[in-house]
Each structure stands twice: as structure tokens, then as C-alpha cells.
XYZ file of C-alpha atoms in Angstrom:
457
model
C 0.456 -5.013 6.310
C 3.514 -7.181 5.872
C 4.468 -9.219 8.860
C 7.944 -8.209 8.330
C 7.221 -4.975 10.109
C 5.833 -6.822 13.032
C 8.647 -9.367 13.616
C 11.479 -8.970 16.188
C 12.145 -5.353 15.742
C 14.234 -6.246 12.583
C 13.260 -3.291 10.220
C 14.010 -0.862 12.957
C 17.211 -2.531 13.694
C 18.074 -2.707 9.889
C 17.414 1.026 9.314
C 19.706 1.643 12.293
C 22.458 -0.470 10.887
C 22.014 1.251 7.487
C 22.100 4.734 8.823
C 25.236 3.868 10.860
C 26.808 2.552 7.810
C 26.301 5.762 6.047
C 27.587 7.774 8.908
C 30.758 5.690 8.921
C 31.135 5.991 5.049
C 30.597 9.796 5.239
C 32.771 10.314 8.271
C 30.177 11.890 10.491
C 28.443 10.928 13.598
C 24.930 10.437 12.249
C 23.162 11.442 8.954
C 19.667 11.296 7.847
C 19.630 10.810 3.948
C 16.825 12.493 2.369
C 17.201 13.870 -1.239
C 15.451 17.181 -1.932
C 12.190 16.616 -3.631
C 12.842 16.587 -7.553
C 10.401 18.010 -10.013
C 12.376 16.635 -12.901
C 13.192 12.855 -12.800
C 15.258 11.575 -15.718
C 14.130 7.937 -16.067
C 15.950 5.423 -18.212
C 14.301 2.194 -19.287
C 16.952 -0.524 -19.004
C 16.810 -4.003 -20.380
C 19.391 -6.588 -19.269
C 20.858 -9.117 -21.714
C 18.477 -11.867 -20.324
C 15.447 -9.627 -20.925
C 14.727 -8.284 -17.354
C 13.583 -4.624 -17.665
C 13.734 -1.957 -14.978
C 13.370 1.943 -14.650
C 16.411 3.666 -13.606
C 17.237 7.093 -11.983
C 21.015 7.699 -11.577
C 21.742 9.846 -8.714
C 25.276 10.331 -7.313
C 24.585 13.155 -4.672
C 24.909 10.411 -1.913
C 26.541 6.916 -2.239
C 23.354 5.049 -1.901
C 21.364 2.666 -4.226
C 17.595 1.923 -3.718
C 16.061 -0.975 -5.367
C 12.155 -1.578 -5.315
C 10.227 -4.339 -7.128
C 6.815 -5.873 -7.160
C 5.507 -9.145 -8.365
C 1.815 -9.533 -9.409
C -0.096 -11.539 -6.876
C -0.540 -10.492 -3.419
C -2.870 -11.684 -0.432
C -5.666 -12.471 -2.880
C -3.534 -15.373 -4.005
C -3.803 -17.042 -0.652
C -5.764 -20.528 -1.235
C -9.183 -20.641 0.866
C -8.267 -22.197 4.229
C -4.608 -21.103 3.780
C -5.341 -17.392 4.532
C -2.076 -15.529 5.767
C 0.029 -17.589 3.476
C 1.453 -14.677 1.504
C 1.895 -12.637 4.676
C 3.735 -15.321 6.471
C 5.922 -15.581 3.396
C 7.036 -12.081 3.405
C 8.367 -12.423 6.910
C 10.559 -15.245 5.943
C 12.845 -13.834 3.216
C 15.686 -12.748 5.684
C 15.242 -15.861 7.703
C 17.505 -17.973 5.563
C 18.362 -18.370 1.881
C 20.671 -20.579 0.042
C 23.313 -22.067 2.183
C 22.850 -19.551 4.857
C 20.494 -20.336 7.722
C 18.592 -17.508 9.619
C 21.421 -16.573 11.909
C 24.115 -16.856 8.998
C 21.909 -14.650 6.798
C 21.174 -11.927 9.434
C 24.855 -11.824 10.185
C 25.661 -11.304 6.629
C 22.982 -8.660 6.250
C 24.213 -6.946 9.409
C 27.922 -6.970 7.896
C 26.652 -5.575 4.670
C 24.824 -2.627 6.277
C 22.035 -2.958 3.870
C 18.312 -2.772 4.624
C 15.856 -5.312 3.151
C 12.386 -5.751 3.386
C 9.264 -7.475 1.708
C 5.681 -6.728 1.983
C 2.369 -7.506 0.363
C -1.034 -5.955 -0.343
C -4.044 -7.604 -1.952
C -2.815 -7.523 -5.621
C 1.015 -7.537 -5.373
C 4.131 -8.653 -3.280
C 6.825 -5.986 -2.841
C 10.399 -6.216 -2.114
C 13.206 -3.491 -1.418
C 16.741 -3.117 -0.607
C 18.657 0.083 0.292
C 22.298 -0.177 0.441
C 25.705 1.823 0.233
C 27.160 1.731 -3.357
C 30.614 0.542 -2.211
C 28.948 -2.632 -0.619
C 26.472 -3.123 -3.599
C 27.709 -6.470 -4.661
C 27.677 -8.096 -1.240
C 24.268 -6.569 -0.502
C 22.653 -7.599 -3.762
C 24.111 -10.995 -3.511
C 21.941 -11.550 -0.326
C 19.032 -10.045 -2.099
C 19.437 -12.605 -5.008
C 19.381 -15.434 -2.494
C 16.246 -14.190 -0.828
C 14.609 -13.810 -4.149
C 15.660 -16.956 -5.879
C 16.575 -19.425 -2.976
C 14.550 -18.838 0.386
C 14.921 -21.810 2.663
C 11.583 -21.740 4.602
C 13.279 -23.636 7.554
C 10.833 -24.924 10.067
C 12.125 -23.058 13.268
C 11.679 -19.622 11.434
C 8.296 -20.612 10.042
C 7.134 -21.647 13.598
C 8.495 -18.400 15.074
C 6.983 -15.898 12.623
C 3.715 -17.901 12.581
C 3.705 -17.676 16.238
C 3.993 -13.896 16.229
C 1.298 -13.620 13.738
C -1.166 -15.737 15.895
C -0.298 -13.629 18.820
C -1.357 -10.580 16.906
C -4.587 -12.309 15.850
C -5.292 -13.271 19.460
C -4.786 -9.697 20.469
C -7.082 -8.193 17.801
C -9.719 -10.749 18.895
C -10.472 -8.313 21.730
C -10.347 -5.131 19.460
C -13.884 -4.188 18.610
C -12.650 -2.054 15.437
C -10.470 -4.899 14.094
C -13.469 -7.256 14.266
C -15.792 -4.767 12.693
C -13.338 -4.264 9.951
C -13.547 -7.992 9.072
C -17.309 -7.937 9.119
C -17.170 -4.915 6.990
C -14.986 -6.525 4.223
C -17.336 -9.595 4.367
C -20.277 -7.283 3.795
C -18.657 -5.305 1.067
C -17.046 -8.350 -0.891
C -18.984 -11.576 0.315
C -16.739 -14.646 -0.775
C -14.365 -12.697 -2.901
C -10.501 -13.009 -2.053
C -10.597 -9.284 -0.955
C -12.914 -10.211 2.046
C -10.435 -12.861 3.275
C -8.145 -11.813 6.355
C -4.731 -11.090 4.924
C -3.070 -11.976 8.247
C -4.999 -15.305 8.232
C -6.802 -17.102 11.206
C -5.321 -19.231 13.860
C -6.612 -22.174 12.106
C -5.383 -21.157 8.669
C -1.829 -20.396 9.806
C -1.467 -23.599 11.703
C -2.366 -25.479 8.338
C 0.482 -23.905 6.434
C 3.549 -25.953 5.583
C 6.978 -25.288 4.193
C 5.682 -26.904 0.951
C 2.741 -24.475 0.876
C 5.442 -21.643 1.056
C 7.746 -23.228 -1.660
C 4.596 -23.651 -3.884
C 3.313 -19.952 -3.647
C 6.894 -18.688 -4.027
C 7.277 -20.709 -7.423
C 3.837 -19.400 -8.550
C 4.362 -15.802 -7.770
C 8.175 -15.118 -8.279
C 8.308 -14.997 -12.170
C 9.740 -12.384 -14.677
C 6.662 -11.707 -16.772
C 4.679 -9.253 -14.492
C 7.848 -8.139 -12.427
C 8.136 -4.334 -12.072
C 11.510 -2.992 -10.989
C 12.869 0.516 -10.220
C 16.338 1.271 -9.191
C 17.484 4.887 -7.918
C 20.919 6.015 -6.901
C 24.648 5.668 -7.504
C 24.582 3.029 -10.176
C 24.772 3.315 -14.103
C 22.769 1.491 -16.664
C 25.505 -0.911 -17.922
C 26.241 -2.047 -14.212
C 22.481 -2.462 -13.570
C 21.804 -4.637 -16.620
C 24.229 -7.240 -15.226
C 22.842 -6.977 -11.790
C 19.126 -7.474 -12.992
C 20.172 -10.753 -14.609
C 21.849 -11.918 -11.392
C 18.897 -10.825 -9.155
C 16.006 -12.071 -11.520
C 17.304 -13.901 -14.583
C 16.772 -17.467 -13.281
C 13.269 -16.986 -12.107
C 10.635 -18.724 -14.337
C 9.114 -16.556 -17.194
C 5.473 -16.655 -16.239
C 3.758 -16.854 -12.947
C 0.888 -19.234 -12.215
C -1.597 -17.015 -10.641
C -5.008 -18.107 -9.391
C -7.645 -16.119 -11.281
C -9.136 -13.247 -9.075
C -12.499 -11.858 -10.630
C -13.534 -8.276 -10.641
C -15.991 -7.352 -8.075
C -18.329 -4.398 -7.281
C -18.540 -3.581 -3.573
C -22.054 -4.152 -2.231
C -23.369 -0.764 -1.298
C -26.752 0.446 0.177
C -26.411 -1.367 3.432
C -25.576 -0.611 6.964
C -23.231 -2.719 9.149
C -23.510 -1.879 12.814
C -21.061 -3.340 15.474
C -22.233 -2.297 18.919
C -19.614 -2.038 21.488
C -19.130 -0.048 24.594
C -16.626 2.372 23.473
C -16.033 6.143 24.340
C -16.307 7.019 20.672
C -18.315 5.879 17.535
C -16.327 5.181 14.311
C -17.890 5.704 11.040
C -17.096 4.366 7.514
C -18.974 5.007 4.266
C -18.264 3.391 0.924
C -19.386 4.761 -2.384
C -18.531 3.755 -5.959
C -15.002 4.486 -7.097
C -13.187 5.077 -10.218
C -10.585 3.006 -12.009
C -7.058 4.406 -12.413
C -7.447 3.929 -16.255
C -10.942 5.660 -16.342
C -10.962 8.855 -18.515
C -12.613 10.706 -15.474
C -9.951 9.543 -12.959
C -8.357 13.101 -12.345
C -11.843 14.602 -12.218
C -12.580 12.121 -9.417
C -9.319 12.948 -7.754
C -9.993 16.734 -7.775
C -13.635 16.356 -6.639
C -12.497 14.011 -3.864
C -9.813 16.624 -2.878
C -12.615 19.074 -2.418
C -14.874 16.758 -0.612
C -12.548 15.194 2.001
C -9.144 14.501 0.617
C -7.879 17.887 1.157
C -7.563 17.652 5.069
C -8.113 20.872 6.687
C -9.478 22.686 3.696
C -12.163 20.097 2.658
C -15.784 20.363 2.896
C -16.140 17.438 5.283
C -13.534 18.941 7.572
C -15.207 22.237 7.688
C -18.676 21.067 8.214
C -18.022 18.282 10.500
C -14.950 19.459 12.457
C -14.627 23.186 12.180
C -18.355 24.172 12.404
C -19.696 21.542 14.632
C -16.736 20.146 16.602
C -17.963 16.534 16.002
C -14.648 14.923 15.284
C -10.807 15.506 15.434
C -10.512 14.460 11.786
C -12.262 13.281 8.714
C -11.179 12.189 5.392
C -12.220 10.692 2.165
C -9.931 8.610 -0.240
C -10.259 6.902 -3.545
C -9.171 3.339 -3.144
C -8.000 1.771 -6.277
C -7.352 -1.945 -6.311
C -6.823 -4.230 -9.448
C -10.133 -5.773 -9.182
C -12.297 -3.176 -7.439
C -12.701 0.433 -6.694
C -14.426 2.618 -4.103
C -14.539 6.153 -2.447
C -14.364 5.741 1.416
C -15.098 8.293 4.037
C -13.724 7.671 7.565
C -14.005 9.485 10.929
C -14.852 8.942 14.487
C -16.915 10.872 16.901
C -17.978 11.065 20.486
C -20.268 8.218 21.820
C -23.955 9.248 21.282
C -23.153 11.604 18.305
C -22.785 8.936 15.504
C -26.291 9.491 14.079
C -25.782 13.334 14.112
C -22.306 12.876 12.630
C -23.730 10.435 9.777
C -26.327 12.835 8.912
C -23.891 15.844 8.378
C -21.636 13.600 6.249
C -24.521 12.714 4.111
C -25.706 16.309 3.705
C -22.261 17.304 2.515
C -22.012 14.452 0.114
C -25.482 15.090 -1.169
C -24.481 18.913 -1.700
C -21.469 17.670 -3.590
C -23.368 15.214 -5.773
C -25.983 17.842 -6.856
C -23.675 20.818 -7.289
C -20.063 19.622 -7.463
C -17.041 21.810 -6.600
C -16.872 25.620 -6.953
C -14.567 27.219 -9.390
C -12.317 28.529 -6.524
C -12.282 24.947 -4.785
C -11.266 23.403 -8.138
C -8.447 25.949 -8.781
C -7.072 25.479 -5.236
C -7.265 21.518 -5.720
C -5.352 21.671 -8.868
C -2.658 23.939 -7.429
C -2.229 21.812 -4.413
C -2.257 18.469 -6.301
C 0.197 19.619 -9.026
C 2.601 21.259 -6.391
C 2.651 18.574 -3.786
C 3.371 15.687 -6.017
C 7.163 16.091 -5.774
C 7.081 16.694 -2.001
C 4.995 13.535 -1.363
C 6.345 11.202 -4.132
C 9.782 12.272 -5.173
C 11.362 13.409 -1.743
C 14.007 10.518 -1.419
C 15.728 7.754 -3.414
C 13.213 5.327 -1.894
C 10.143 7.340 -2.525
C 11.222 7.888 -6.200
C 11.635 4.086 -6.573
C 8.460 3.192 -4.956
C 6.536 5.690 -7.244
C 8.241 4.446 -10.411
C 7.376 0.824 -9.409
C 3.609 2.054 -8.969
C 3.654 3.822 -12.187
C 4.701 0.608 -13.818
C 2.020 -1.414 -12.088
C -0.524 1.100 -13.390
C 0.746 0.952 -16.830
C 1.384 4.945 -16.904
C 4.545 5.225 -18.912
C 7.937 6.792 -18.098
C 6.844 10.296 -19.067
C 3.735 10.244 -16.826
C 5.568 12.611 -14.093
C 5.979 15.284 -16.909
C 2.366 14.874 -18.332
C 0.589 14.710 -14.896
C 0.117 18.466 -14.362
C -1.379 18.721 -17.837
C -3.758 16.072 -17.075
C -4.968 17.815 -13.935
C -5.098 21.283 -15.576
C -7.253 19.754 -18.299
C -9.976 18.851 -15.877
C -13.135 21.213 -16.099
C -15.602 22.266 -13.590
C -18.091 20.183 -15.569
C -15.857 17.167 -15.576
C -15.901 17.230 -11.645
C -19.533 17.912 -11.407
C -20.230 14.838 -13.855
C -18.125 12.641 -11.748
C -19.739 13.751 -8.358
C -23.038 12.832 -9.764
C -21.778 9.614 -10.953
C -20.053 8.251 -7.773
C -22.029 10.023 -5.046
C -25.705 9.699 -5.891
C -25.536 6.139 -4.833
C -26.593 5.079 -1.289
C -23.224 3.945 0.298
C -22.552 1.045 2.567
C -22.025 2.256 6.150
C -20.071 0.911 9.017
C -20.872 2.038 12.455
C -18.747 0.780 15.380
C -19.601 1.979 19.017
C -22.242 1.943 21.552
C -25.898 1.829 20.920
C -27.551 5.200 20.763
C -30.829 6.376 22.388
C -33.547 7.307 20.085
C -34.007 11.041 19.727
C -36.126 12.535 22.762
C -34.981 9.895 25.324
C -33.154 11.161 28.569
C -29.491 12.116 28.546
């Protein structure tokens, strides 16, 4: 999670300023801007005179522009001993840029009424801005400064670093947070994916302004940049803005090599702690986004545990036995590794029983796969829910378009997606179930020790 969402309440305040600006523009007391979900999205591929490319969806239904972009190179770019560097950097882009110090930048951002944020994950660094069309130039000029000329002044560095360290110290007493770190180390060993994205107190204290400037120079480049813009702006205007925002960046990033890795399965990680409940996580092999059996895996997983109340895991673990309030499975797709992860929690003393039920459900799926009826229902849901989940606002559309570019799926993917899902056969889902679920998983168990069967209550 980006530190920006943890610092000084600024994202909430920014959103409030943005909605207040909309209300003033539209002449109403308050308004929540959420566009209807769109099954048809007309995507234009725009290239600026300087060669910066973006996907654009013009929409003049409300006077708003949403910009989303991603640079390759997320938390996995943190050098060893400098963990938390990327996360710290994402919290500093609105803390001064160009000739504006932190206070001046924040004042200008307040005056523009725009909402700006940055965050990172393991593989990418993301930025976004949402603004009123009438204040486009003023807002985008601030975004340009944040992208091209962040100041990394010492006072903001120390303040944001202090907030991160406070969070780390708080998590030191959180058994699930500590177990999660041990889990990542068990799965990925010395790989960058095992390192804490928020860093450690020691690593954060070692970070200097020069470290931040070096990381910014290495990551912020045009070659692997993905951009999406949705709202009240035409392609010719956008071309000029793209060069203003990104045209002066270096052409190529200088990223550290991150190797592919398979998570280490067939192991059990137990973190004993006196808690009123036991948390369980199981990791199985996953499937790449570019694999021919990707959608077969998506549909199989939906039946297994991704379909919430209708899934087999929910029915067997929650409905029939009352062992949990909720359980889910998810395909986790990262650039350098993939997995299928099942997560739940149960009452203290019920971990072994719950784990046995989960393994039984997974075993049956591996041996028999989904039924015809389950597959048909999963297809119907996944096709019908896409627009609601991914295209229900300008920001959601922009985020979806950036991810499609990262995945290399093409501007026509939204139109092709239903056909790709429909083409999956029952045999396809059975084959992928056997492929992924016959492996003994890695299991994380967090909670109090359980008495062996037959001992007193």
C-alpha cells in the first residue's frame, strides 16, 4: 500500500476538496460523481508529437478528467538495505516540486481543487489525478512538477519517514502482520518479493534524499510508461498535454533485474499466538496472465472460492459447518510469479478441522473439476459483472485501461473478453484444476496452539 494513503489524512482531504469543487461548478450543494457502468468503451490510441502514447476515452457527460499512469518498477526495485524506498518516495510527490515547497504546493493543489495520488506495488509505480476540466491547465501543471521535478526536501522526508516508522512499530505487536512477513520469506526466500515494501526502521533511517533522487531518475522514464485518460478532453489537446507531462523524462529506465520465481510450496508455516481465532492461508501454483489456460483458471477459481457466497469453499466451510464468516480464493498474478491463494479465519481450536475441510474441497475440485451448471453460472457472472466492477466511473475506466496496457492485452480486449470466456470448455477447467490443485500447498497458520484430538476441552 502506498504511504500516501497513510499520511496526514491528505487523500481524504483531497477528495473532499475535489467534490466541493464539483459541487460549486455544477451549482449544487454536493454531488458524488459516478458514471454509469459502460459495456461499450471507445478507446482512442493517442500519440503525442514527442512520441508519448496514451489510451483516451472521451466523455463529456460531466466536466471531469481522470488521468492514470504507471511506470515499471515498484517495490521490488528497492535496493537491499533500503527497503521502503519506493513507498517513501510515493508519499513525497505532493510535498514540494519545482520552485514550490511543501506548503506552497499544497496551497496550489487546494486552489486547483484537484485530487492527486501516487502508490506502488511490487512491480509498478502508479500515479493519478482527477480534476475539473475548467481547471485542467492549472492542475496538470502541478502534476507535471510532481512527475518531473520533485524536491525531496529534508523536512517532508523526515515527517513521512517518521509516520512510516510509527506504523512499523505498531505492526510489531500485530501477530498477523509478523506472520505475513514470515510467510513471504518462506515462499520467496531472498527474492525481492519477500522484502517488506514498507521497509524496516533501520532501512528507512538509512534512506537519504540522494537515494530518492536516484530511484526517481531510474524509474521515471518513457519507454515502459502506460497512460490512460478518461473524461472531457479531446485527442489533440491531450497530445500537447502528454508532452508537457512526460516529454522531458529520460527515454529508458535503468531498472534492477528482478528474476522470475516459483513460490516454495509443500510446507507449513505456523505462527503461534494467543488469539481468539486462527487465520489460515494456503498457496497453490498459479497461472500467468498470458497463459492459454488463464480464463479456464479464472472460471475454475470462481467456482472454487472466488465466487463468494456461491463458491464451493463458502458452501462447505461457512454454510454447512459454520466454521468461518468468510472464505475466498484468488489468483495472484505478479510480473515474476503467480499463485492461487485461499484465505480464511476460524474460531480458536478449529484450525485443524477447517484446514481439513478446505483440503477436501480442493481435492474434489482437482479430481473432478466444476460441473456444467457451475461453469455456466461462473461464465454468466464474470461476463456480466465486468462493466460494473471495472467500468463504473472515469477513474475505474482509466485504472482498467492502464492495467490492460501493463498486461499487453490490446485496446480491443474489452470487446474480446466475453468471447474468450465463452470459449472455455468443461474439459479446460478440469485440466487446469488438475494442473494447479494436485500440488501440496504452502500453508500459513496463525493462532493459538491446538490440543491434539482426544484431549480435554
